[in-house]
Coordinates of C-alpha atoms and ligand atoms in Angstrom, one line a residue:
Chain L
X6 CA 23.2 -6.2 1.4
X7 CA 23.8 -4.3 -1.8
X8 CA 21.8 -1.3 -0.6
X9 CA 25.0 0.3 0.7
X10 CA 28.6 0.7 -0.5
X11 CA 31.3 -1.3 1.3
X12 CA 32.5 1.9 2.9
X13 CA 29.1 2.6 4.4
X14 CA 28.9 -1.0 5.7
X15 CA 32.4 -0.7 7.1
X16 CA 31.5 2.5 9.0
X17 CA 28.2 1.1 10.1
X18 CA 29.7 -2.2 11.4
X19 CA 32.7 -0.6 12.9
X20 CA 31.7 3.0 13.7
X21 CA 34.6 5.3 14.6
X22 CA 34.3 7.7 17.6
X23 CA 31.2 6.3 19.2
X24 CA 30.5 7.5 22.7
X25 CA 30.3 10.6 25.0
X26 CA 32.8 13.2 26.0
X27 CA 31.9 14.0 29.6
X28 CA 33.8 17.3 29.7
X29 CA 33.0 18.3 26.1
X30 CA 33.5 21.9 25.1
X31 CA 30.5 21.7 22.8
X32 CA 27.5 19.5 22.1
X33 CA 25.1 19.5 19.2
X34 CA 22.0 17.3 18.8
X35 CA 19.7 17.2 15.8
X36 CA 16.8 15.1 14.5
X37 CA 14.0 13.7 16.4
X38 CA 12.5 10.3 17.3
X39 CA 9.4 10.8 15.2
X40 CA 11.6 10.8 12.1
X41 CA 13.7 7.9 13.3
X42 CA 17.0 9.7 13.3
X43 CA 18.8 11.5 16.1
X44 CA 22.5 12.5 16.1
X45 CA 24.5 13.9 19.0
X46 CA 28.0 15.2 18.5
X47 CA 30.5 16.0 21.4
X48 CA 33.6 18.1 20.7
X49 CA 36.8 18.8 22.5
X50 CA 38.3 22.0 21.2
X51 CA 41.8 23.4 22.0
X52 CA 43.3 26.5 20.3
X53 CA 40.6 26.3 17.6
X54 CA 41.5 22.7 16.8
X55 CA 39.0 19.9 17.2
X56 CA 41.1 17.6 19.3
X57 CA 38.5 15.0 20.0
X58 CA 35.0 14.2 18.8
X59 CA 32.5 11.5 19.8
X60 CA 29.0 10.8 18.6
X61 CA 25.8 9.0 19.6
X62 CA 23.2 8.1 16.9
X63 CA 19.7 6.6 16.9
X64 CA 19.0 5.8 13.3
X65 CA 19.4 3.6 10.3
X66 CA 22.6 2.2 8.8
X67 CA 23.4 5.2 6.8
X68 CA 22.8 7.5 9.8
X69 CA 25.3 5.6 11.9
X70 CA 27.8 5.5 9.0
X71 CA 27.4 9.2 8.2
X72 CA 28.0 10.1 11.9
X73 CA 31.1 7.9 11.9
X74 CA 32.5 9.4 8.7
X75 CA 31.7 13.0 9.6
X76 CA 33.5 12.7 12.9
X77 CA 36.5 11.2 11.1
X78 CA 36.5 14.1 8.7
X79 CA 36.6 16.8 11.4
X80 CA 38.9 15.2 13.9
X81 CA 42.1 17.1 14.3
X82 CA 40.9 19.9 12.0
X83 CA 40.5 23.6 12.7
X84 CA 37.0 24.8 13.6
X85 CA 36.8 26.9 10.5
X86 CA 37.3 23.7 8.3
X87 CA 34.7 21.7 10.3
X88 CA 32.2 24.5 9.6
X89 CA 32.7 24.0 5.9
X90 CA 32.0 20.3 6.0
X91 CA 29.1 19.6 3.7
X92 CA 26.7 16.7 3.6
X93 CA 27.9 16.0 0.1
X94 CA 31.5 15.6 1.3
X95 CA 30.3 13.1 3.9
X96 CA 28.3 11.1 1.3
X97 CA 31.2 11.2 -1.1
X98 CA 33.6 10.0 1.5
X99 CA 31.3 7.0 2.0
X100 CA 31.4 6.3 -1.7
X101 CA 27.8 7.5 -2.0
X102 CA 24.5 7.0 -0.3
X103 CA 21.2 5.9 -1.9
X104 CA 19.1 9.0 -2.9
X105 CA 16.5 8.5 -0.1
X106 CA 19.3 8.2 2.5
X107 CA 20.9 11.6 1.7
X108 CA 19.0 13.1 4.6
X109 CA 21.3 11.1 6.9
X110 CA 24.4 12.9 5.7
X111 CA 22.5 16.2 6.0
X112 CA 21.9 15.4 9.6
X113 CA 25.6 14.7 10.2
X114 CA 26.5 18.1 8.7
X115 CA 23.9 19.8 10.9
X116 CA 24.9 18.0 14.1
X117 CA 28.4 19.3 13.7
X118 CA 27.2 22.9 12.8
X119 CA 25.0 22.8 15.9
X120 CA 27.9 21.7 18.1
X121 CA 30.0 24.5 16.7
X122 CA 27.3 27.1 17.3
X123 CA 27.2 25.8 20.9
X124 CA 31.0 26.4 21.1
X125 CA 30.7 30.0 19.8
X126 CA 27.9 30.9 22.0
X127 CA 29.4 29.4 25.2
X128 CA 32.7 31.2 24.6
X129 CA 31.2 34.5 23.5
X130 CA 33.0 34.2 20.2
X131 CA 31.5 36.4 17.5
X132 CA 30.3 34.5 14.5
X133 CA 28.7 35.0 11.1
X134 CA 25.0 34.2 11.8
X135 CA 24.4 33.4 8.1
X136 CA 26.4 30.1 8.5
X137 CA 23.8 28.8 11.0
X138 CA 20.8 30.5 9.4
X139 CA 17.8 28.2 9.2
X140 CA 19.6 25.4 11.0
X141 CA 16.8 24.7 13.5
X142 CA 14.0 25.2 11.0
X143 CA 15.7 22.9 8.6
X144 CA 16.1 20.3 11.2
X145 CA 12.5 20.5 12.2
X146 CA 11.1 20.2 8.7
X147 CA 13.4 17.5 7.3
X148 CA 11.1 14.5 7.4
X149 CA 7.7 16.1 7.0
Chain I
X1 CA 23.9 -20.1 11.7
X2 CA 21.5 -19.1 8.9
X3 CA 17.8 -18.4 9.5
X4 CA 15.4 -17.1 6.9
X5 CA 12.8 -15.4 9.1
X6 CA 11.0 -13.4 6.4
X7 CA 8.4 -15.8 5.2
X8 CA 5.7 -13.1 5.2
X9 CA 7.8 -11.4 2.5
X10 CA 8.1 -14.5 0.4
X11 CA 8.7 -18.2 0.8
X12 CA 11.0 -20.7 -0.8
X13 CA 9.4 -22.5 -3.7
X14 CA 8.6 -26.1 -2.7
X15 CA 10.2 -29.0 -4.5
X16 CA 6.8 -30.4 -5.4
X17 CA 5.8 -27.0 -7.0
X18 CA 9.1 -26.8 -9.0
X19 CA 8.6 -30.4 -10.2
X20 CA 5.0 -29.7 -11.3
X21 CA 6.0 -26.5 -13.0
X22 CA 8.9 -28.2 -14.9
X23 CA 6.6 -30.9 -16.1
X24 CA 4.1 -28.3 -17.5
X25 CA 6.9 -26.5 -19.2
X26 CA 8.2 -29.7 -20.8
X27 CA 4.9 -31.4 -21.6
X28 CA 1.9 -29.0 -21.7
X29 CA 3.3 -25.8 -23.0
X30 CA 0.5 -25.3 -25.5
X31 CA -1.8 -22.3 -25.6
X32 CA -5.1 -23.3 -24.0
X33 CA -7.0 -21.1 -26.5
X34 CA -5.7 -23.2 -29.4
X35 CA -8.2 -25.8 -30.9
X36 CA -5.5 -28.4 -31.7
X37 CA -4.6 -31.2 -29.4
X38 CA -1.5 -29.5 -28.0
X39 CA -3.6 -26.5 -27.0
X40 CA -6.4 -28.7 -25.6
X41 CA -4.0 -30.7 -23.5
X42 CA -2.8 -27.4 -21.9
X43 CA -6.4 -26.4 -21.5
X44 CA -7.1 -29.6 -19.6
X45 CA -4.2 -29.0 -17.2
X46 CA -5.4 -25.4 -16.7
X47 CA -8.9 -26.4 -15.9
X48 CA -7.7 -29.2 -13.7
X49 CA -5.8 -26.7 -11.6
X50 CA -8.8 -24.4 -11.4
X51 CA -10.9 -27.3 -10.1
X52 CA -8.3 -28.1 -7.4
X53 CA -8.0 -24.5 -6.3
X54 CA -11.8 -24.3 -6.1
X55 CA -12.0 -27.4 -4.0
X56 CA -9.4 -26.1 -1.6
X57 CA -11.2 -22.8 -1.1
X58 CA -14.8 -24.3 -1.0
X59 CA -16.1 -22.7 -4.2
X60 CA -16.9 -23.4 -7.9
X61 CA -14.2 -23.5 -10.5
X62 CA -15.9 -20.8 -12.5
X63 CA -15.7 -18.5 -9.5
X64 CA -11.9 -18.4 -9.8
X65 CA -9.9 -15.9 -12.0
X66 CA -6.1 -16.4 -12.1
X67 CA -4.1 -13.2 -11.7
X68 CA -0.5 -12.0 -11.6
X69 CA -0.6 -12.2 -7.8
X70 CA -2.2 -10.7 -4.7
X71 CA -1.9 -7.1 -5.7
X72 CA -3.8 -7.6 -9.0
X73 CA -6.5 -9.7 -7.3
X74 CA -7.0 -6.9 -4.7
X75 CA -7.2 -4.2 -7.3
X76 CA -9.6 -6.2 -9.4
X77 CA -11.9 -7.1 -6.5
X78 CA -12.2 -3.5 -5.2
X79 CA -12.5 -1.8 -8.6
X80 CA -15.1 -4.3 -9.7
X81 CA -17.2 -3.9 -6.5
X82 CA -16.9 -0.1 -6.8
X83 CA -18.1 -0.1 -10.4
X84 CA -21.0 -2.4 -9.5
X85 CA -21.9 0.0 -6.6
X86 CA -21.7 3.1 -8.7
X87 CA -24.3 1.6 -11.1
X88 CA -26.7 1.6 -8.2
X89 CA -25.5 5.0 -6.9
X90 CA -23.7 3.3 -4.0
X91 CA -20.3 4.9 -3.6
X92 CA -19.3 4.1 0.0
X93 CA -16.7 1.5 1.0
X94 CA -15.8 0.1 4.4
X95 CA -12.2 -1.0 5.1
X96 CA -9.6 -0.8 7.9
X97 CA -6.6 1.4 8.5
X98 CA -4.1 -1.4 8.4
X99 CA -4.8 -3.1 5.0
X100 CA -2.0 -3.9 2.6
X101 CA -1.1 -1.1 0.2
X102 CA -2.5 -3.1 -2.7
X103 CA -5.9 -2.4 -1.0
X104 CA -5.2 1.0 0.5
X105 CA -3.8 2.6 -2.6
X106 CA -6.7 1.2 -4.7
X107 CA -9.1 2.8 -2.2
X108 CA -7.2 6.1 -2.4
X109 CA -7.6 6.1 -6.1
X110 CA -11.3 5.5 -5.8
X111 CA -11.6 8.3 -3.3
X112 CA -10.2 10.6 -5.9
X113 CA -12.9 9.4 -8.3
X114 CA -15.6 10.4 -5.8
X115 CA -16.0 7.3 -3.6
X116 CA -16.1 7.7 0.1
X117 CA -14.2 5.2 2.3
X118 CA -14.5 4.6 6.0
X119 CA -11.3 3.2 7.5
X120 CA -12.4 1.5 10.6
X121 CA -10.0 2.0 13.5
X122 CA -7.9 -1.0 14.6
X123 CA -7.7 -1.6 18.3
X124 CA -4.3 -2.0 20.0
X125 CA -4.4 -5.8 19.8
X126 CA -4.6 -5.6 16.0
X127 CA -8.0 -7.3 15.7
X128 CA -10.9 -5.3 14.3
X129 CA -14.2 -5.7 16.0
X130 CA -17.3 -7.0 14.1
X131 CA -19.3 -4.2 15.7
X132 CA -17.0 -1.5 14.3
X133 CA -17.6 -2.9 10.8
X134 CA -21.3 -3.2 11.4
X135 CA -21.5 0.4 12.6
X136 CA -19.6 1.6 9.5
X137 CA -21.9 0.0 7.0
X138 CA -24.4 2.4 5.4
X139 CA -27.3 2.3 2.9
X140 CA -24.9 3.3 0.2
X141 CA -22.1 0.9 1.1
X142 CA -21.1 -1.1 -2.0
X143 CA -18.1 -3.1 -0.5
X144 CA -16.6 -4.2 2.8
X145 CA -12.9 -5.2 2.5
X146 CA -11.0 -6.5 5.5
X147 CA -7.8 -8.5 5.4
X148 CA -7.9 -12.1 6.7
X149 CA -4.4 -11.9 8.4
X150 CA -2.3 -8.8 8.7
X151 CA 1.0 -9.0 6.9
X152 CA 3.1 -7.2 9.5
X153 CA 1.7 -8.2 12.9
X154 CA 0.0 -11.4 11.8
X155 CA -3.3 -10.8 13.6
X156 CA -6.3 -12.8 12.4
X157 CA -9.5 -11.0 11.9
X158 CA -13.0 -12.3 12.7
X159 CA -13.7 -13.0 9.0
X160 CA -16.6 -15.4 9.2
X161 CA -18.5 -13.0 11.6
X162 CA -17.8 -9.9 9.4
X163 CA -19.0 -12.0 6.5
X164 CA -22.2 -12.8 8.3
X165 CA -22.9 -9.1 9.0
X166 CA -22.2 -8.3 5.3
X167 CA -24.7 -11.1 4.2
X168 CA -27.3 -9.7 6.6
X169 CA -26.7 -6.1 5.2
X170 CA -26.5 -7.5 1.7
X171 CA -23.1 -5.8 1.1
X172 CA -20.4 -7.7 -0.9
X173 CA -17.5 -8.7 1.3
X174 CA -13.9 -9.0 0.1
X175 CA -11.0 -10.3 2.1
X176 CA -7.3 -10.1 1.2
X177 CA -6.3 -13.5 2.4
X178 CA -2.8 -13.4 1.0
X179 CA -1.2 -14.0 4.4
X180 CA -3.8 -16.5 5.5
X181 CA -4.2 -19.2 2.8
X182 CA -2.1 -22.2 3.5
X183 CA -1.4 -21.0 7.1
X184 CA -4.9 -21.0 8.7
X185 CA -8.2 -22.6 7.7
X186 CA -9.9 -20.7 4.9
X187 CA -13.2 -21.7 3.3
X188 CA -15.2 -19.1 1.4
X189 CA -18.5 -20.8 1.8
X190 CA -18.3 -21.5 5.5
X191 CA -16.8 -18.0 6.2
X192 CA -19.3 -16.0 4.2
X193 CA -16.7 -14.6 1.9
X194 CA -17.9 -13.1 -1.5
X195 CA -14.4 -12.2 -2.8
X196 CA -11.0 -13.4 -1.8
X197 CA -7.4 -12.6 -3.0
X198 CA -4.5 -14.9 -2.6
X199 CA -0.9 -15.1 -3.8
X200 CA 1.1 -18.3 -4.4
X201 CA 4.5 -17.1 -3.2
X202 CA 3.3 -16.8 0.4
X203 CA 2.8 -20.5 0.7
X204 CA 5.8 -21.9 -1.2
X205 CA 4.4 -21.4 -4.7
X206 CA 6.1 -19.3 -7.3
X207 CA 6.0 -15.4 -7.3
X208 CA 3.9 -13.5 -9.9
X209 CA 0.8 -15.7 -9.7
X210 CA -2.3 -15.5 -7.6
X211 CA -6.1 -15.7 -7.9
X212 CA -9.3 -13.9 -7.2
X213 CA -12.3 -15.8 -6.0
X214 CA -15.5 -13.9 -6.8
X215 CA -18.9 -15.4 -5.9
X216 CA -21.2 -16.1 -8.8
X217 CA -23.3 -13.1 -9.6
X218 CA -20.6 -10.5 -8.8
X219 CA -19.7 -8.8 -12.1
X220 CA -15.9 -8.4 -12.5
X221 CA -14.4 -5.6 -14.4
X222 CA -11.3 -6.1 -16.5
X223 CA -8.0 -4.5 -15.4
X224 CA -6.4 -5.9 -18.5
X225 CA -8.1 -5.9 -21.9
X226 CA -7.4 -8.2 -24.7
X227 CA -8.1 -11.8 -25.5
X228 CA -11.0 -13.9 -24.0
X229 CA -9.0 -15.7 -21.4
X230 CA -10.5 -16.2 -17.9
X231 CA -14.0 -15.9 -19.2
X232 CA -13.0 -12.6 -20.9
X233 CA -12.2 -11.0 -17.5
X234 CA -8.4 -11.1 -17.6
X235 CA -6.7 -11.1 -20.9
X236 CA -3.3 -12.7 -21.6
X237 CA -2.1 -16.2 -22.4
X238 CA -2.3 -18.2 -19.2
X239 CA 0.9 -19.0 -17.3
X240 CA -0.1 -22.6 -16.8
X241 CA 3.3 -23.6 -15.2
X242 CA 2.9 -21.0 -12.5
X243 CA -0.8 -21.8 -12.0
X244 CA 0.0 -25.5 -11.6
X245 CA 2.9 -24.6 -9.3
X246 CA 0.6 -22.5 -7.2
X247 CA -2.1 -25.1 -6.9
X248 CA 0.5 -27.8 -6.1
X249 CA 1.9 -25.6 -3.3
X250 CA -1.5 -24.8 -2.1
X251 CA -2.6 -28.4 -1.8
X252 CA 0.5 -29.1 0.2
X253 CA 0.2 -26.1 2.5
X254 CA -3.5 -26.6 3.1
X255 CA -3.0 -30.3 3.9
X256 CA -0.4 -29.5 6.5
X257 CA -2.0 -26.5 8.2
X258 CA -2.7 -28.3 11.5
X259 CA 0.6 -30.1 11.6
X260 CA 2.6 -27.0 10.9
X261 CA 0.6 -24.9 13.4
X262 CA 1.3 -27.5 16.1
X263 CA 5.1 -27.2 15.3
X264 CA 5.1 -23.4 15.0
X265 CA 3.0 -22.1 17.8
X266 CA 5.1 -23.4 20.7
X267 CA 8.2 -22.0 19.0
X268 CA 6.6 -18.7 18.2
X269 CA 5.4 -18.3 21.8
X270 CA 8.9 -19.3 23.2
X271 CA 10.5 -16.6 21.0
X272 CA 7.9 -14.0 22.1
X273 CA 8.6 -14.9 25.8
X274 CA 12.4 -14.8 25.2
X275 CA 12.3 -11.4 23.4
X276 CA 9.9 -10.0 25.9
X277 CA 12.6 -10.3 28.5
X278 CA 14.5 -7.5 26.8
X279 CA 13.6 -4.4 28.9
X280 CA 11.3 -1.8 27.3
X281 CA 10.1 -4.0 24.5
X282 CA 6.6 -5.1 23.5
X283 CA 4.8 -7.6 21.3
X284 CA 2.9 -6.0 18.4
X285 CA -0.5 -7.6 17.9
X286 CA -2.6 -10.1 19.8
X287 CA -0.5 -12.9 21.4
X288 CA -3.1 -15.6 20.4
X289 CA -5.1 -14.4 17.5
X290 CA -2.1 -14.4 15.2
X291 CA -0.5 -16.4 12.4
X292 CA 1.4 -19.4 13.8
X293 CA 4.7 -18.2 12.3
X294 CA 4.5 -14.5 13.1
X295 CA 6.5 -12.6 15.8
X296 CA 6.5 -8.8 15.7
X297 CA 8.3 -6.9 18.5
X298 CA 9.3 -3.3 19.2
X299 CA 12.3 -2.3 21.1
X300 CA 12.5 1.2 22.5
X301 CA 15.5 3.4 21.7
X302 CA 16.7 1.5 18.6
X303 CA 16.0 1.9 14.9
X304 CA 14.8 -1.0 12.9
X305 CA 17.0 -0.8 9.9
X306 CA 20.3 -0.9 11.9
X307 CA 18.8 -3.8 13.8
X308 CA 18.1 -5.7 10.6
X309 CA 21.5 -5.1 9.1
X310 CA 23.3 -6.3 12.2
X311 CA 21.1 -9.4 12.4
X312 CA 21.8 -10.1 8.8
X313 CA 25.5 -10.1 9.6
X314 CA 24.7 -12.8 12.1
X315 CA 22.7 -14.9 9.6
X316 CA 19.2 -13.8 10.7
X317 CA 17.1 -12.4 7.9
X318 CA 14.1 -10.5 9.1
X319 CA 12.2 -7.3 8.3
X320 CA 11.1 -4.1 10.1
X321 CA 8.4 -1.4 10.0
X322 CA 10.9 1.4 10.3
X323 CA 10.7 4.3 7.9
X324 CA 14.2 3.6 6.7
X325 CA 13.2 0.2 5.5
X326 CA 10.0 1.2 3.9
X327 CA 11.7 3.7 1.6
X328 CA 9.4 6.4 2.8
X329 CA 9.8 8.8 5.7
X330 CA 7.0 7.3 7.8
X331 CA 7.2 4.1 9.7
X332 CA 4.7 1.3 9.2
X333 CA 1.1 2.4 8.8
X334 CA 0.1 -0.8 10.5
X335 CA 2.0 -0.1 13.7
X336 CA 0.7 3.5 13.7
X337 CA -2.8 2.2 13.2
X338 CA -2.6 0.1 16.3
X339 CA -1.5 3.2 18.2
X340 CA 2.2 2.7 18.5
X341 CA 4.1 6.1 18.7
X342 CA 6.4 6.8 15.7
X343 CA 9.5 6.0 17.5
X344 CA 8.2 2.6 18.7
X345 CA 7.2 1.8 15.2
X346 CA 10.7 2.7 14.0
X347 CA 12.1 0.2 16.4
X348 CA 10.1 -2.8 15.2
X349 CA 11.3 -6.2 14.1
X350 CA 9.2 -8.8 12.2
X351 CA 10.3 -12.4 12.3
X352 CA 8.1 -14.8 10.2
X353 CA 9.0 -18.5 10.3
X354 CA 8.5 -21.6 8.2
X355 CA 7.5 -24.9 9.9
X356 CA 11.0 -26.3 9.7
X357 CA 12.4 -23.7 12.2
X358 CA 14.2 -25.5 15.1
X359 CA 14.5 -24.8 18.8
X360 CA 18.2 -24.1 18.4
X361 CA 17.4 -21.4 15.8
X362 CA 14.9 -19.8 18.1
X363 CA 17.4 -19.7 20.9
X364 CA 20.0 -18.2 18.5
X365 CA 17.5 -15.5 17.6
X366 CA 16.7 -14.7 21.2
X367 CA 20.4 -14.4 22.1
X368 CA 21.4 -12.3 19.1
X369 CA 18.5 -10.0 19.1
X370 CA 19.2 -9.3 22.7
X371 CA 22.8 -8.5 22.0
X372 CA 22.2 -6.3 19.0
X373 CA 19.5 -4.3 20.8
X374 CA 21.8 -3.7 23.7
X375 CA 24.7 -2.7 21.4
X376 CA 22.5 -0.2 19.5
X377 CA 21.0 1.2 22.7
X378 CA 24.5 1.9 23.9
X379 CA 25.1 4.3 21.0
X380 CA 21.5 5.8 21.0
X381 CA 21.1 9.3 22.4
X382 CA 17.4 8.6 22.6
X383 CA 18.0 5.6 24.8
X384 CA 20.3 7.6 27.1
X385 CA 17.7 10.4 27.3
X386 CA 15.2 7.8 28.5
X387 CA 17.5 6.1 30.9
X388 CA 18.6 9.4 32.4
X389 CA 15.0 10.5 32.8
X390 CA 15.1 13.4 30.3
X391 CA 12.5 11.6 28.2
X392 CA 9.7 9.2 29.1
X393 CA 9.6 5.5 28.2
X394 CA 6.6 4.4 26.2
X395 CA 7.1 0.7 26.8
Ligands
PLP426 C1 -1.6 -8.9 2.8 C2 -1.0 -8.8 1.4 N1 -1.8 -8.4 0.4 C3 -1.2 -8.3 -0.8 C4 0.1 -8.6 -1.1 C5 0.6 -8.5 -2.5 O1 0.8 -9.8 -3.1 P1 1.7 -9.9 -4.4 O2 3.1 -9.6 -4.0 O3 1.5 -11.3 -4.8 O4 1.2 -8.9 -5.4 C6 0.9 -9.1 0.0 C7 2.3 -9.4 -0.2 O5 3.2 -8.6 -0.2 C8 0.3 -9.2 1.3 O6 1.1 -9.5 2.3
ZN427 ZN1 17.6 7.2 7.9

């Protein structure tokens, strides 16, 4: 189908990093079933480096492709870099998404942020709250 | 394997229709409004097509107005009835919650202009009750519009009975029969229908052509102003090739209704039985009061667009009521209208078949839908939440 770029279709057909991490150091889940998209990200973090990442997604083709690409972009990277991952970067790495599908890349960015917030909180690491400001509200209001 | 299972979206143009259209384009390309022989030959072909269409629907040729398709016919019927009502200070319309957008958006527009619309609730089986329509009709009702067959879940409505109630209450009755004509028996006289919309491309005719039947005495309002074509009600030089293609396809489809239903119904039911074996799935719409070629299922924990894309990779072309395929953020209004929760509506799959579908194809669909649903569930956090008891199953 011409709706999506070849890159999107490749990541949709052959998603990277699908699955769970049973002993994950951090987990983040965003979206809800009413909207039709849920993303869950599992992270393994050692010495501030994301050593492993897995995802589960309920959603459309671009939601699955965005999750796959986002996990690829943060795997092996320092936490600080993962925090800076933007939805635009995910969409660009996929050679673009149709305008009405950009929310899928936003969801990927937020799932990662939410997992990192979980990491900071669990380990009592001080963090700049402004990075996560509005995360939950935004997630709730996305599809309304 | 390749299976086109999206015949409710559109159908392949029949060979007979293509041949008839080519012949018109080669031989009777004249303008029927011209007085010369070339124009008059075209006029004869046009009027011949109108007579045939009328005979197939059980009405008079002069009661037929050719349009650009189902949407235009729906718009014209509703706007005309509303204007006729407004003249008598009747500004209330009765419809249902699961009409096609060609009807719903026209009604929404009228609501902004001061009309009041009652959207009758649709029960879970997708078949509106005659009583609910009767109860909704008021002194100031100027139109009842209820679709003949629903385009998503294929359910057939009690049209003749609703028509009888409307006759009794002296309210004009319109039906959007776009999904019905050529698939189930339709006769405007026997079924008490005052206005009916149809579209050629749903029964192997060309796209971009349809018609509105309006009973004698119902004043139609122009949507398109200009020349005096179609008794002055619809301007624009007639597309005789498409009109002839439509009527050719219609004759063929109507003639083979029983034969095709006999082929399709056992296959449809076998597919429903096969897909119902997938755990936490459901059929949408009544199992019997439905179009012979329509199957619409929901699978919990999966999203429709991913399902469609993966089926397309396996040669199965279908459609879904998920938000992501509608281009909006809400899933199908039809599935919501029959009471499906949002997430169940997101996980819907519509398969609509033509009479030539084979048992092998049905088996292939059953096997592949099962595999793809399982694959998607195995990466769905929603599915795991349900399996692990953190969320409830709906189905
Ligand atoms: C029930 C119903 N009404 C109206 C239409 C619109 O018909 P058309 O595409 O010919 O305008 C369709 C087809 O999409 C339909 O299924
Ligand atoms: Zn989506």
